[in-house]
Coordinates of C-alpha atoms and ligand atoms in Angstrom, one line a residue:
M71 CA -11.4 13.4 -16.4
T72 CA -11.6 15.5 -13.2
R73 CA -14.8 16.4 -11.4
D74 CA -13.7 18.5 -8.6
A75 CA -14.2 22.3 -8.7
A76 CA -12.0 23.2 -5.8
P77 CA -9.0 21.3 -4.6
R78 CA -8.2 21.8 -1.0
P79 CA -5.8 24.7 0.1
I80 CA -2.7 23.3 2.1
V81 CA -0.7 25.3 4.5
F82 CA 3.0 24.6 4.9
A83 CA 4.6 25.8 8.1
F84 CA 8.5 25.6 8.1
N85 CA 9.2 26.6 11.7
A86 CA 7.4 26.2 15.1
S87 CA 6.7 29.9 15.4
G88 CA 4.4 29.6 12.3
A89 CA 2.4 26.8 13.5
E90 CA -0.5 28.8 15.0
T91 CA -0.7 31.1 12.1
A92 CA -0.7 27.9 9.9
R93 CA -3.7 26.5 11.8
R94 CA -5.6 30.0 11.7
T95 CA -4.8 30.2 7.9
A96 CA -6.1 26.7 7.1
A97 CA -9.2 27.4 9.2
A98 CA -10.1 30.7 7.4
V99 CA -9.9 28.7 4.0
G100 CA -11.1 25.4 4.9
G101 CA -7.5 23.7 4.3
E102 CA -5.3 21.4 5.9
T103 CA -1.6 22.2 7.6
A104 CA 1.5 20.3 7.1
G105 CA 4.7 20.9 9.3
L106 CA 8.4 20.4 8.4
A107 CA 9.4 17.1 9.9
G108 CA 11.5 17.7 13.1
R109 CA 10.5 21.2 13.2
V110 CA 6.9 21.8 13.4
A111 CA 4.6 19.1 15.2
D112 CA 1.0 18.9 15.8
L113 CA -0.5 20.0 12.5
D114 CA -2.5 17.9 10.1
G115 CA 0.3 16.4 8.5
V116 CA 4.0 16.4 8.1
F117 CA 6.7 16.7 5.3
E118 CA 10.3 16.0 5.1
D119 CA 11.0 17.0 1.5
A120 CA 9.8 20.7 1.1
A121 CA 10.3 20.9 -2.6
G122 CA 8.4 17.4 -3.3
A123 CA 5.6 18.3 -1.0
V124 CA 5.2 21.9 -2.7
A125 CA 5.7 20.3 -6.3
E126 CA 2.8 17.5 -5.6
A127 CA 0.3 20.3 -4.2
F128 CA 1.1 22.5 -7.1
R129 CA 0.6 19.8 -9.6
A130 CA -2.6 18.7 -7.8
G131 CA -3.9 22.5 -8.4
R132 CA -4.3 22.9 -4.6
P133 CA -4.0 26.7 -3.5
I134 CA -0.6 26.7 -1.5
F135 CA 0.1 28.9 1.4
G136 CA 3.7 28.8 3.1
V137 CA 4.4 30.4 6.6
C138 CA 7.6 31.5 5.6
A139 CA 9.8 34.3 3.9
A140 CA 8.2 34.9 0.3
G141 CA 11.7 34.0 -1.0
I142 CA 11.5 30.4 0.1
L143 CA 8.4 29.7 -1.5
I144 CA 9.5 31.6 -4.7
R145 CA 12.5 29.1 -4.9
L146 CA 10.4 26.2 -4.2
I147 CA 7.8 27.0 -6.8
A148 CA 10.1 28.4 -9.6
P149 CA 10.9 25.0 -11.3
L150 CA 7.2 24.4 -11.5
L151 CA 6.1 27.4 -13.4
R152 CA 4.9 27.1 -16.9
D153 CA 1.3 27.6 -17.5
K154 CA -0.4 30.9 -16.2
Q155 CA -3.9 29.4 -16.8
A156 CA -3.1 26.4 -14.9
E157 CA -1.3 27.5 -11.7
P158 CA -3.0 27.6 -8.4
P159 CA -2.9 30.4 -6.0
V160 CA 0.4 30.5 -4.1
L161 CA 0.6 32.8 -1.0
A162 CA 3.4 33.7 1.6
V163 CA 2.3 34.3 5.1
S164 CA 4.4 35.7 7.9
D165 CA 4.8 33.7 10.9
D166 CA 3.0 36.3 12.9
G167 CA 0.2 36.7 10.5
S168 CA 0.8 40.4 9.9
S169 CA 1.5 39.9 6.2
V170 CA -0.1 37.9 3.4
V171 CA 1.4 38.0 0.0
P172 CA -0.3 36.5 -2.9
L173 CA 2.6 35.5 -5.2
L174 CA 0.8 33.6 -8.0
G175 CA -2.6 32.5 -9.2
G176 CA -4.3 36.0 -9.4
L177 CA -6.5 34.3 -12.0
A178 CA -7.4 31.3 -9.7
G179 CA -8.4 33.7 -6.8
A180 CA -5.0 34.3 -4.9
D181 CA -6.2 37.8 -4.2
V182 CA -9.4 36.8 -2.8
L183 CA -7.8 34.2 -0.7
A184 CA -5.3 36.7 0.6
R185 CA -8.1 39.1 1.7
T186 CA -9.9 36.5 3.5
V187 CA -6.8 35.1 5.3
A188 CA -5.6 38.7 6.1
A189 CA -9.2 39.5 7.7
A190 CA -9.0 36.3 9.8
L191 CA -5.4 37.1 11.0
G192 CA -5.9 40.6 11.5
G193 CA -3.1 41.3 9.0
A194 CA -2.7 43.0 5.7
A195 CA -3.1 41.6 2.3
A196 CA -0.2 42.9 0.0
I197 CA -2.2 43.1 -3.2
T198 CA -0.3 43.8 -6.2
G199 CA -2.7 43.1 -9.0
A200 CA -4.1 46.5 -9.8
G201 CA -7.8 45.5 -10.4
A202 CA -8.0 43.4 -7.3
R203 CA -6.4 46.0 -5.3
R204 CA -8.4 49.1 -6.6
F205 CA -11.7 47.3 -6.9
G206 CA -11.4 44.5 -4.1
L207 CA -12.5 41.8 -6.7
V208 CA -11.0 40.2 -9.7
L209 CA -13.4 40.4 -12.7
E210 CA -12.1 37.2 -14.2
T211 CA -13.0 35.2 -11.3
P212 CA -16.5 35.9 -10.1
P213 CA -17.5 34.2 -6.7
A214 CA -19.1 30.8 -6.6
G215 CA -22.5 30.7 -8.3
Y216 CA -21.7 33.1 -11.3
V217 CA -19.9 32.1 -14.6
L218 CA -18.3 34.9 -16.6
A219 CA -19.4 34.3 -20.3
N220 CA -16.7 36.4 -22.1
P221 CA -13.6 35.8 -20.1
Q222 CA -11.5 37.0 -23.0
D223 CA -12.7 40.6 -22.4
A224 CA -11.9 40.7 -18.7
K225 CA -8.4 42.1 -19.0
R226 CA -9.5 45.0 -21.4
V227 CA -12.5 46.0 -19.2
T228 CA -10.3 46.0 -16.2
S229 CA -8.0 48.1 -18.1
D230 CA -10.8 50.5 -19.1
L231 CA -12.0 50.6 -15.3
L232 CA -8.6 51.5 -14.1
A233 CA -8.1 54.1 -16.9
G234 CA -11.3 55.9 -15.2
A235 CA -14.4 54.3 -17.0
R236 CA -17.2 53.9 -14.9
A237 CA -19.3 50.6 -14.5
R238 CA -23.3 50.2 -15.1
I239 CA -24.5 47.0 -13.4
E240 CA -27.5 45.4 -14.8
G241 CA -29.1 42.7 -12.8
E242 CA -28.6 41.0 -9.5
A243 CA -25.0 40.8 -8.1
P244 CA -24.5 41.9 -4.5
W245 CA -20.7 41.1 -4.9
L246 CA -20.4 43.5 -7.8
R247 CA -22.5 46.4 -6.2
A248 CA -20.6 45.7 -2.7
S249 CA -17.2 46.1 -4.6
D250 CA -14.9 49.2 -4.9
L251 CA -15.8 49.5 -8.6
P252 CA -16.7 53.0 -9.9
Q253 CA -20.4 52.5 -10.3
D254 CA -22.6 54.9 -12.4
G255 CA -26.0 54.4 -14.0
D256 CA -24.8 55.9 -17.2
G257 CA -21.3 54.3 -17.1
A258 CA -19.6 53.1 -20.2
V259 CA -18.6 49.7 -19.1
L260 CA -21.7 47.5 -19.0
L261 CA -21.5 44.8 -16.4
R262 CA -24.6 42.7 -17.0
V263 CA -25.8 39.8 -15.0
T264 CA -28.5 37.6 -16.2
A265 CA -29.6 33.9 -16.7
E266 CA -30.8 34.7 -20.3
E267 CA -28.9 33.6 -23.3
V268 CA -27.8 37.2 -24.8
P269 CA -24.8 38.4 -26.7
A270 CA -22.0 39.7 -24.5
P271 CA -21.9 43.5 -24.4
A272 CA -19.6 45.2 -26.9
D273 CA -17.8 47.1 -23.9
G274 CA -18.5 45.1 -21.0
L275 CA -18.9 41.7 -19.3
L276 CA -21.7 39.2 -19.2
F277 CA -22.2 37.1 -16.1
H278 CA -24.6 34.1 -15.6
P279 CA -26.0 33.6 -12.2
Q280 CA -26.3 30.0 -11.6
V281 CA -30.0 30.0 -10.8
L282 CA -31.3 26.8 -12.6
V283 CA -31.6 23.4 -11.1
A284 CA -32.5 20.5 -13.5
A285 CA -33.9 17.4 -12.2
F286 CA -33.1 14.4 -14.4
D287 CA -35.6 11.6 -13.3
R288 CA -34.2 9.9 -16.3
P289 CA -30.3 10.5 -16.1
D290 CA -29.4 9.7 -19.7
M291 CA -28.1 11.5 -22.7
A292 CA -31.6 11.6 -24.2
T293 CA -33.0 13.6 -21.3
L294 CA -29.7 15.8 -21.4
E295 CA -30.6 16.7 -25.1
A296 CA -34.3 17.5 -24.1
F297 CA -32.7 19.7 -21.6
D298 CA -30.8 21.5 -24.0
A299 CA -33.8 21.9 -26.3
A300 CA -35.9 23.2 -23.5
L301 CA -33.3 25.8 -22.4
A302 CA -33.1 27.0 -26.0
R303 CA -36.8 27.5 -26.1
L304 CA -36.7 29.3 -22.8
A305 CA -33.7 31.5 -24.3
L306 CA -31.7 30.7 -21.0
A307 CA -28.2 30.3 -20.8
P308 CA -26.9 26.7 -20.3
A309 CA -23.9 28.2 -18.0
A310 CA -26.9 29.1 -15.8
L311 CA -27.3 25.5 -14.7
G312 CA -25.9 25.3 -11.1
V313 CA -26.7 21.8 -10.5
A314 CA -28.2 18.5 -11.9
L315 CA -30.1 16.3 -9.7
A316 CA -30.6 12.6 -10.2
P317 CA -32.9 10.3 -8.0
E318 CA -31.5 7.9 -5.4
G319 CA -31.3 4.5 -7.1
A320 CA -31.7 5.6 -10.7
P321 CA -29.0 4.3 -13.1
L322 CA -26.9 7.0 -14.2
H323 CA -25.8 6.7 -17.8
H324 CA -21.9 6.9 -17.9
L325 CA -22.1 9.2 -21.0
F326 CA -24.6 11.6 -19.0
V327 CA -22.2 11.8 -16.2
E328 CA -19.3 12.4 -18.4
A329 CA -21.1 15.2 -20.2
L330 CA -22.1 16.9 -17.0
I331 CA -18.3 16.7 -16.0
A332 CA -17.2 18.2 -19.1
R333 CA -19.6 21.1 -18.8
G334 CA -18.4 21.5 -15.2
V335 CA -21.9 21.0 -13.8
P336 CA -22.1 19.2 -10.4
L337 CA -24.4 16.2 -10.1
R338 CA -26.2 15.5 -6.8
I339 CA -28.3 12.4 -5.7
V340 CA -31.5 13.4 -4.2
E341 CA -34.0 11.1 -2.2
Q342 CA -37.0 13.3 -2.8
R343 CA -38.5 15.4 -5.4
L344 CA -37.4 19.0 -5.4
E345 CA -40.4 21.1 -4.7
D346 CA -38.4 24.5 -4.3
G347 CA -37.9 27.3 -7.0
E348 CA -40.3 28.0 -9.9
T349 CA -40.6 25.1 -12.1
I350 CA -40.3 26.5 -15.6
H351 CA -40.3 23.5 -17.5
A352 CA -41.5 19.9 -17.1
E353 CA -41.7 16.9 -19.2
P354 CA -41.4 13.1 -18.6
G355 CA -38.0 12.5 -17.0
L356 CA -37.0 16.1 -16.7
R357 CA -37.9 19.3 -14.8
I358 CA -36.1 22.5 -14.6
H359 CA -36.5 25.1 -11.7
H360 CA -35.6 28.6 -11.5
F361 CA -34.4 30.1 -8.1
S362 CA -34.2 33.8 -7.3
A363 CA -30.6 33.5 -6.2
P364 CA -27.6 31.2 -7.3
V365 CA -27.8 27.7 -5.9
A366 CA -25.1 25.8 -4.0
P367 CA -24.7 22.3 -5.1
E368 CA -24.1 21.1 -1.5
D369 CA -27.7 22.1 -0.5
F370 CA -29.1 19.3 -2.6
G371 CA -28.9 15.7 -1.5
R372 CA -25.4 14.1 -1.6
A373 CA -22.5 13.9 -4.1
P374 CA -22.6 10.6 -6.3
G375 CA -20.0 8.2 -5.1
R376 CA -16.9 7.4 -7.1
V377 CA -14.1 4.8 -7.1
T378 CA -11.1 5.9 -8.6
V379 CA -8.4 3.0 -8.9
V380 CA -4.8 4.6 -8.3
G381 CA -1.4 3.3 -8.9
L382 CA 1.2 5.0 -6.7
G383 CA 4.1 4.2 -8.7
P384 CA 6.9 2.2 -7.3
G385 CA 8.1 4.5 -4.5
P386 CA 9.1 8.3 -4.8
R387 CA 6.5 10.9 -5.2
G388 CA 7.9 12.0 -8.5
W389 CA 6.7 8.7 -9.8
L390 CA 3.2 9.5 -8.8
T391 CA 1.3 10.9 -11.6
P392 CA -0.7 14.5 -10.9
D393 CA -3.8 12.7 -11.7
A394 CA -3.1 10.0 -9.0
A395 CA -2.1 12.6 -6.6
A396 CA -5.2 14.6 -7.1
A397 CA -7.4 11.3 -6.9
L398 CA -5.7 10.6 -3.6
D399 CA -6.2 14.3 -2.2
R400 CA -10.0 14.3 -3.1
A401 CA -10.7 10.9 -1.7
S402 CA -12.8 10.7 1.4
D403 CA -11.7 7.1 1.8
L404 CA -8.7 5.1 0.7
V405 CA -9.0 1.4 0.4
G406 CA -6.1 -0.9 -0.1
Y407 CA -3.2 -3.3 1.3
E408 CA -2.0 -1.7 4.4
P409 CA 1.7 -1.4 3.4
Y410 CA 0.6 0.5 0.1
L411 CA -2.0 2.7 2.2
A412 CA 1.1 3.7 4.3
M413 CA 2.9 4.9 1.0
A414 CA 0.1 7.3 0.0
P415 CA 0.5 10.9 1.3
E416 CA -1.3 11.8 4.6
R417 CA -4.2 13.8 4.7
A418 CA -6.5 14.9 7.5
G419 CA -9.9 13.6 7.9
Q420 CA -9.2 10.9 5.2
R421 CA -10.5 7.5 6.4
R422 CA -8.2 4.5 5.5
H423 CA -9.4 1.1 5.2
G424 CA -6.3 -1.3 5.2
S425 CA -6.5 -5.0 4.6
D426 CA -4.7 -8.2 4.1
N427 CA -2.9 -8.6 0.6
R428 CA -5.1 -11.6 -0.5
V429 CA -8.5 -10.3 -0.3
E430 CA -8.7 -8.1 -3.4
V431 CA -12.0 -8.7 -4.5
E432 CA -13.5 -8.2 -1.3
R433 CA -11.6 -5.0 -0.9
A434 CA -13.1 -4.1 -4.4
Q435 CA -16.5 -4.7 -3.2
A436 CA -16.0 -2.8 0.0
A437 CA -14.9 0.1 -2.1
L438 CA -17.7 0.2 -4.3
T439 CA -20.2 -0.2 -1.5
L440 CA -18.6 2.9 0.3
A441 CA -19.0 4.8 -3.3
A442 CA -22.6 3.6 -3.3
Q443 CA -23.2 5.6 -0.1
G444 CA -21.8 8.7 -1.6
R445 CA -18.0 8.4 -0.6
E446 CA -15.2 9.4 -2.7
V447 CA -13.0 6.2 -2.7
A448 CA -9.6 5.6 -4.0
V449 CA -8.3 2.3 -4.2
V450 CA -4.6 2.2 -4.2
S451 CA -2.1 -0.2 -5.7
S452 CA 1.6 0.0 -6.0
G453 CA 3.1 0.7 -9.5
D454 CA 0.4 0.8 -12.0
A455 CA -3.1 -0.6 -10.7
G456 CA -3.7 -2.0 -14.0
V457 CA -0.5 -4.4 -13.9
F458 CA -1.0 -7.2 -11.3
G459 CA -2.9 -4.7 -9.3
M460 CA -6.4 -3.7 -8.0
A461 CA -8.0 -2.6 -11.2
A462 CA -8.7 -6.0 -12.4
A463 CA -10.4 -6.8 -9.0
V464 CA -12.5 -3.8 -9.2
M465 CA -13.5 -4.7 -12.7
E466 CA -14.3 -8.2 -11.4
A467 CA -16.5 -7.0 -8.6
L468 CA -18.2 -4.4 -10.9
E469 CA -19.0 -7.3 -13.5
A470 CA -20.2 -9.6 -10.7
A471 CA -22.9 -6.9 -9.4
P472 CA -24.0 -5.1 -12.9
A473 CA -26.9 -3.5 -11.1
G474 CA -25.5 -3.2 -7.6
W475 CA -24.0 0.2 -7.5
P476 CA -26.2 2.5 -9.7
S477 CA -25.0 5.9 -9.0
V478 CA -21.2 4.9 -8.7
A479 CA -18.7 6.2 -11.3
V480 CA -15.6 4.2 -11.8
E481 CA -12.1 5.6 -13.0
V482 CA -8.8 3.8 -13.4
T483 CA -5.7 6.1 -13.3
P484 CA -2.7 4.8 -14.9
G485 CA 0.6 4.6 -12.9
V486 CA 4.2 4.0 -13.4
S487 CA 4.7 0.1 -13.0
A488 CA 7.8 -1.3 -11.4
M489 CA 9.1 -2.5 -14.7
Q490 CA 9.1 0.8 -16.4
A491 CA 10.9 2.2 -13.3
A492 CA 13.5 -0.6 -13.2
A493 CA 14.2 -0.2 -17.0
A494 CA 14.6 3.4 -16.5
R495 CA 17.2 3.0 -13.7
L496 CA 19.0 0.3 -15.8
G497 CA 18.9 2.1 -19.2
A498 CA 16.5 0.6 -21.8
P499 CA 16.2 -3.1 -21.5
L500 CA 12.4 -2.9 -22.5
G501 CA 13.5 -1.1 -25.7
H502 CA 12.1 -3.6 -27.6
D503 CA 9.5 -6.4 -27.5
F504 CA 8.9 -7.8 -23.8
A505 CA 6.7 -10.1 -22.0
T506 CA 5.5 -9.6 -18.5
I507 CA 4.8 -12.7 -16.4
S508 CA 4.1 -13.3 -12.8
L509 CA 5.3 -16.2 -11.1
S510 CA 2.7 -16.2 -8.3
D511 CA 0.8 -19.5 -8.5
Y512 CA -1.7 -18.3 -5.9
L513 CA -4.6 -17.6 -8.6
K514 CA -2.9 -19.3 -11.7
P515 CA -1.9 -23.0 -12.1
W516 CA 1.9 -23.5 -12.4
E517 CA 1.4 -25.3 -15.7
I518 CA 0.2 -22.0 -17.2
I519 CA 3.1 -20.3 -16.1
A520 CA 5.6 -22.9 -17.2
Q521 CA 4.0 -22.7 -20.7
R522 CA 4.3 -19.0 -20.9
L523 CA 7.8 -18.9 -19.8
A524 CA 8.7 -21.4 -22.4
T525 CA 7.0 -19.5 -25.1
A526 CA 8.3 -16.2 -24.3
A527 CA 11.8 -17.6 -24.0
E528 CA 11.4 -19.3 -27.4
G529 CA 10.0 -16.1 -28.8
D530 CA 13.3 -14.4 -27.6
F531 CA 11.2 -11.6 -25.7
V532 CA 12.8 -9.7 -22.9
I533 CA 10.9 -11.1 -19.7
A534 CA 9.9 -9.0 -16.9
L535 CA 9.3 -11.4 -13.9
Y536 CA 6.8 -10.0 -11.3
N537 CA 6.3 -11.9 -7.9
P538 CA 9.3 -13.9 -8.4
A539 CA 9.6 -15.3 -4.9
S540 CA 8.8 -14.7 -1.4
K541 CA 10.1 -15.8 1.9
T542 CA 8.1 -19.2 1.7
R543 CA 7.7 -19.4 -2.1
R544 CA 11.0 -20.1 -3.3
E545 CA 10.4 -23.0 -5.6
Q546 CA 9.0 -21.2 -8.7
L547 CA 11.8 -19.3 -9.4
V548 CA 14.2 -22.3 -9.3
R549 CA 11.9 -24.1 -11.6
A550 CA 11.3 -20.9 -13.9
L551 CA 15.2 -20.7 -14.3
D552 CA 15.3 -24.3 -15.5
I553 CA 12.7 -23.5 -18.3
L554 CA 14.6 -20.5 -19.2
R555 CA 18.0 -22.0 -19.1
A556 CA 16.9 -24.8 -21.4
R557 CA 15.9 -22.3 -23.9
R558 CA 18.3 -19.3 -23.7
A559 CA 21.9 -18.9 -24.0
P560 CA 23.6 -18.8 -20.4
E561 CA 25.3 -15.4 -21.2
T562 CA 21.7 -13.7 -21.6
L563 CA 21.9 -10.6 -19.7
V564 CA 19.7 -10.5 -16.5
A565 CA 19.2 -7.7 -14.0
L566 CA 17.8 -8.0 -10.6
A567 CA 16.1 -4.7 -9.6
R568 CA 15.2 -4.7 -5.8
S569 CA 13.0 -2.1 -4.2
V570 CA 13.5 0.6 -7.0
G571 CA 12.8 4.0 -5.9
R572 CA 12.6 2.7 -2.2
R573 CA 14.9 2.6 0.7
G574 CA 17.1 -0.4 0.0
E575 CA 17.1 0.0 -4.0
G576 CA 19.5 -2.2 -5.5
F577 CA 20.6 -3.6 -9.0
T578 CA 22.4 -6.7 -9.7
L579 CA 23.6 -7.2 -13.1
T580 CA 24.4 -11.0 -14.0
T581 CA 23.5 -13.6 -16.4
L582 CA 21.1 -16.3 -16.9
G583 CA 23.9 -19.0 -16.3
E584 CA 25.0 -17.3 -13.1
L585 CA 22.0 -15.9 -11.7
D586 CA 21.7 -16.9 -7.9
P587 CA 17.8 -17.3 -7.0
E588 CA 18.8 -16.6 -3.4
L589 CA 19.2 -12.8 -4.2
V590 CA 15.8 -12.7 -5.3
D591 CA 13.0 -11.6 -2.9
M592 CA 9.4 -10.3 -3.1
R593 CA 10.6 -6.9 -3.7
T594 CA 12.6 -7.7 -6.7
L595 CA 11.6 -7.5 -10.2
V596 CA 13.8 -10.0 -12.7
L597 CA 14.6 -8.8 -15.9
I598 CA 15.8 -11.2 -18.5
G599 CA 17.2 -9.8 -21.5
S600 CA 16.7 -11.0 -25.0
S601 CA 19.4 -12.5 -27.3
R602 CA 20.0 -8.8 -28.4
T603 CA 19.9 -7.3 -25.0
R604 CA 23.5 -5.7 -24.4
A605 CA 25.4 -3.9 -21.6
F606 CA 28.1 -1.3 -21.7
A607 CA 30.3 0.6 -19.0
R608 CA 31.0 4.3 -19.3
A609 CA 34.0 6.1 -18.0
D610 CA 32.0 7.3 -15.1
G611 CA 31.8 3.6 -14.0
K612 CA 28.3 3.2 -14.7
T613 CA 26.9 0.2 -16.5
W614 CA 23.9 0.6 -18.7
L615 CA 21.7 -2.3 -20.1
Y616 CA 19.6 -1.9 -23.1
T617 CA 17.8 -3.6 -25.9
P618 CA 18.3 -2.2 -29.2
R619 CA 15.4 -1.0 -31.3
S620 CA 16.8 -2.3 -34.6
Y621 CA 17.6 -5.8 -35.9
L622 CA 18.7 -4.0 -39.1
D623 CA 22.1 -3.2 -38.2
D624 CA 23.6 -6.7 -38.7
E625 CA 22.6 -6.9 -42.3
A626 CA 24.2 -3.4 -42.7
G627 CA 27.2 -5.0 -41.5
G628 CA 27.1 -3.3 -37.9
Ligands
SAH1474 N1 0.9 -2.9 -9.7 C1 2.6 -3.1 -9.5 C2 2.8 -5.0 -9.4 C3 2.4 -5.4 -8.2 S1 3.0 -7.1 -8.2 C4 3.3 -2.6 -10.7 O1 2.8 -2.2 -11.5 O2 4.4 -2.5 -10.4 C5 4.3 -7.0 -7.0 C6 5.6 -7.2 -7.6 O3 5.9 -6.3 -8.2 C7 6.7 -7.5 -6.5 O4 6.9 -9.0 -6.2 C8 7.8 -7.1 -7.4 O5 8.2 -8.1 -8.4 C9 7.3 -6.0 -8.2 N2 7.5 -4.6 -7.6 C10 6.7 -3.7 -7.1 N3 7.3 -2.7 -6.7 C11 8.6 -3.0 -7.1 C12 9.8 -2.1 -6.8 N4 9.7 -0.9 -6.1 N5 10.9 -2.6 -7.1 C13 11.1 -3.8 -7.6 N6 9.9 -4.6 -7.8 C14 8.9 -4.1 -7.6

């Protein structure tokens, strides 16, 4: 579920000579800059691993500029190419700003961005898309405020126009009239611009201007259905709805919010009743306003706040999911335990609210309060936020104040947990039934931990021990081993996975009988095998650990 229309452009500079061009490029498109570590200083951010940084931006759908030779950018992007519809604009800019080359993402507006940047830098845009070059626009991607109703016809119509057909423009669309399209009152290609619900022209395109504003004084599904019915009676196109408004303090029904997201309609929270535009429909709970030109959502009130709980994964950027990366990028505020915040990619203009490790619920409350003020908040955990992480704390805070944060949306993004990462490095120790137990007795009495360890051991589960020990908390692991050793064979395989995916990563393969608790610290995950878990070495020297999927091969004589 993503709500954001436009991820922010990012401009990568690879050399000091391109820093100024990077800044001016970013300024022209409302983006941020990042410089290669050790080479370019004084930009919004730094990157060390160019391939990783570009991949992250690409997956988050952010328009990408590289102030570098086109070839460098092409090589960085090549492994990521798959889906033409989903690719963001990618543009190379020469370090002196004289050339701007859109490489990818013509449908996502790369040509328009190239023209914008070239104009700002006083350079030339090397537009290769024929329609964009000849007509100064891409019919597939109308500017903000207009929606193309029949995108499937855009390619054919563009070809017709390139082949010499003329365009007849009906309705108000200054961007069409000001373009280099061959225009003719009797043209064969009809470009129709109207808020009315009409069929698309057979030989042309239909654009809906977003001139409607719906004020939902009751923001729920029944009112949304009433809106659809009213629009149908008025013979207006649903796509002409530019923004939905809800009053400050009104409880937003989540289905209503999700339906708006699915329709791509931005929601804004307003303090006052809307008096502008012509009121074309009014009933209890709903008013529809018609404006003379497309509306900009930012002109109305404020965005509703949102809390997204994000798992950063155990360490490397490749283990940060694209959804989590997008949530971090769009966030105005990051909330979390200080060292985890330091793991999140830097982004200019973002506020960071670091805290101590043991104040999870206060931290969750603070996040919800920020969101109630309209902030876009990401609450970060390491690994998966739902596994001994912040997601449960956010739920706790939310449940304790059922009506406290009426217009706050809450989302949880899944992440890669330490046990998955450790298992992947080791082979497949979690290939069969397993149990996950935290040895922290900070919020959980030891008796419960002891009982769970005993039960899991008796059940012959593979056991992943989280929070096994810290500098001061050493006793628990020793006691846990006593419990496990009393119930499992001493030759049971055990893996200690330390700082997986981070600096200092290391693995120790041992057995339950020989395990030395001194090797275990708070960055370690302890994986105790089941009676079936096995290890084998290959000729390359690597030892793999896995738990077979089947119990049947014994019977089959294996
Ligand atoms: N939400 C996290 C767990 C947080 S609890 C997740 O899903 O992974 C903190 C414990 O997780 C640590 O004490 C350690 O046992 C484990 N852990 C977290 N990151 C780790 C890593 N990179 N390598 C090994 N263990 C890790």
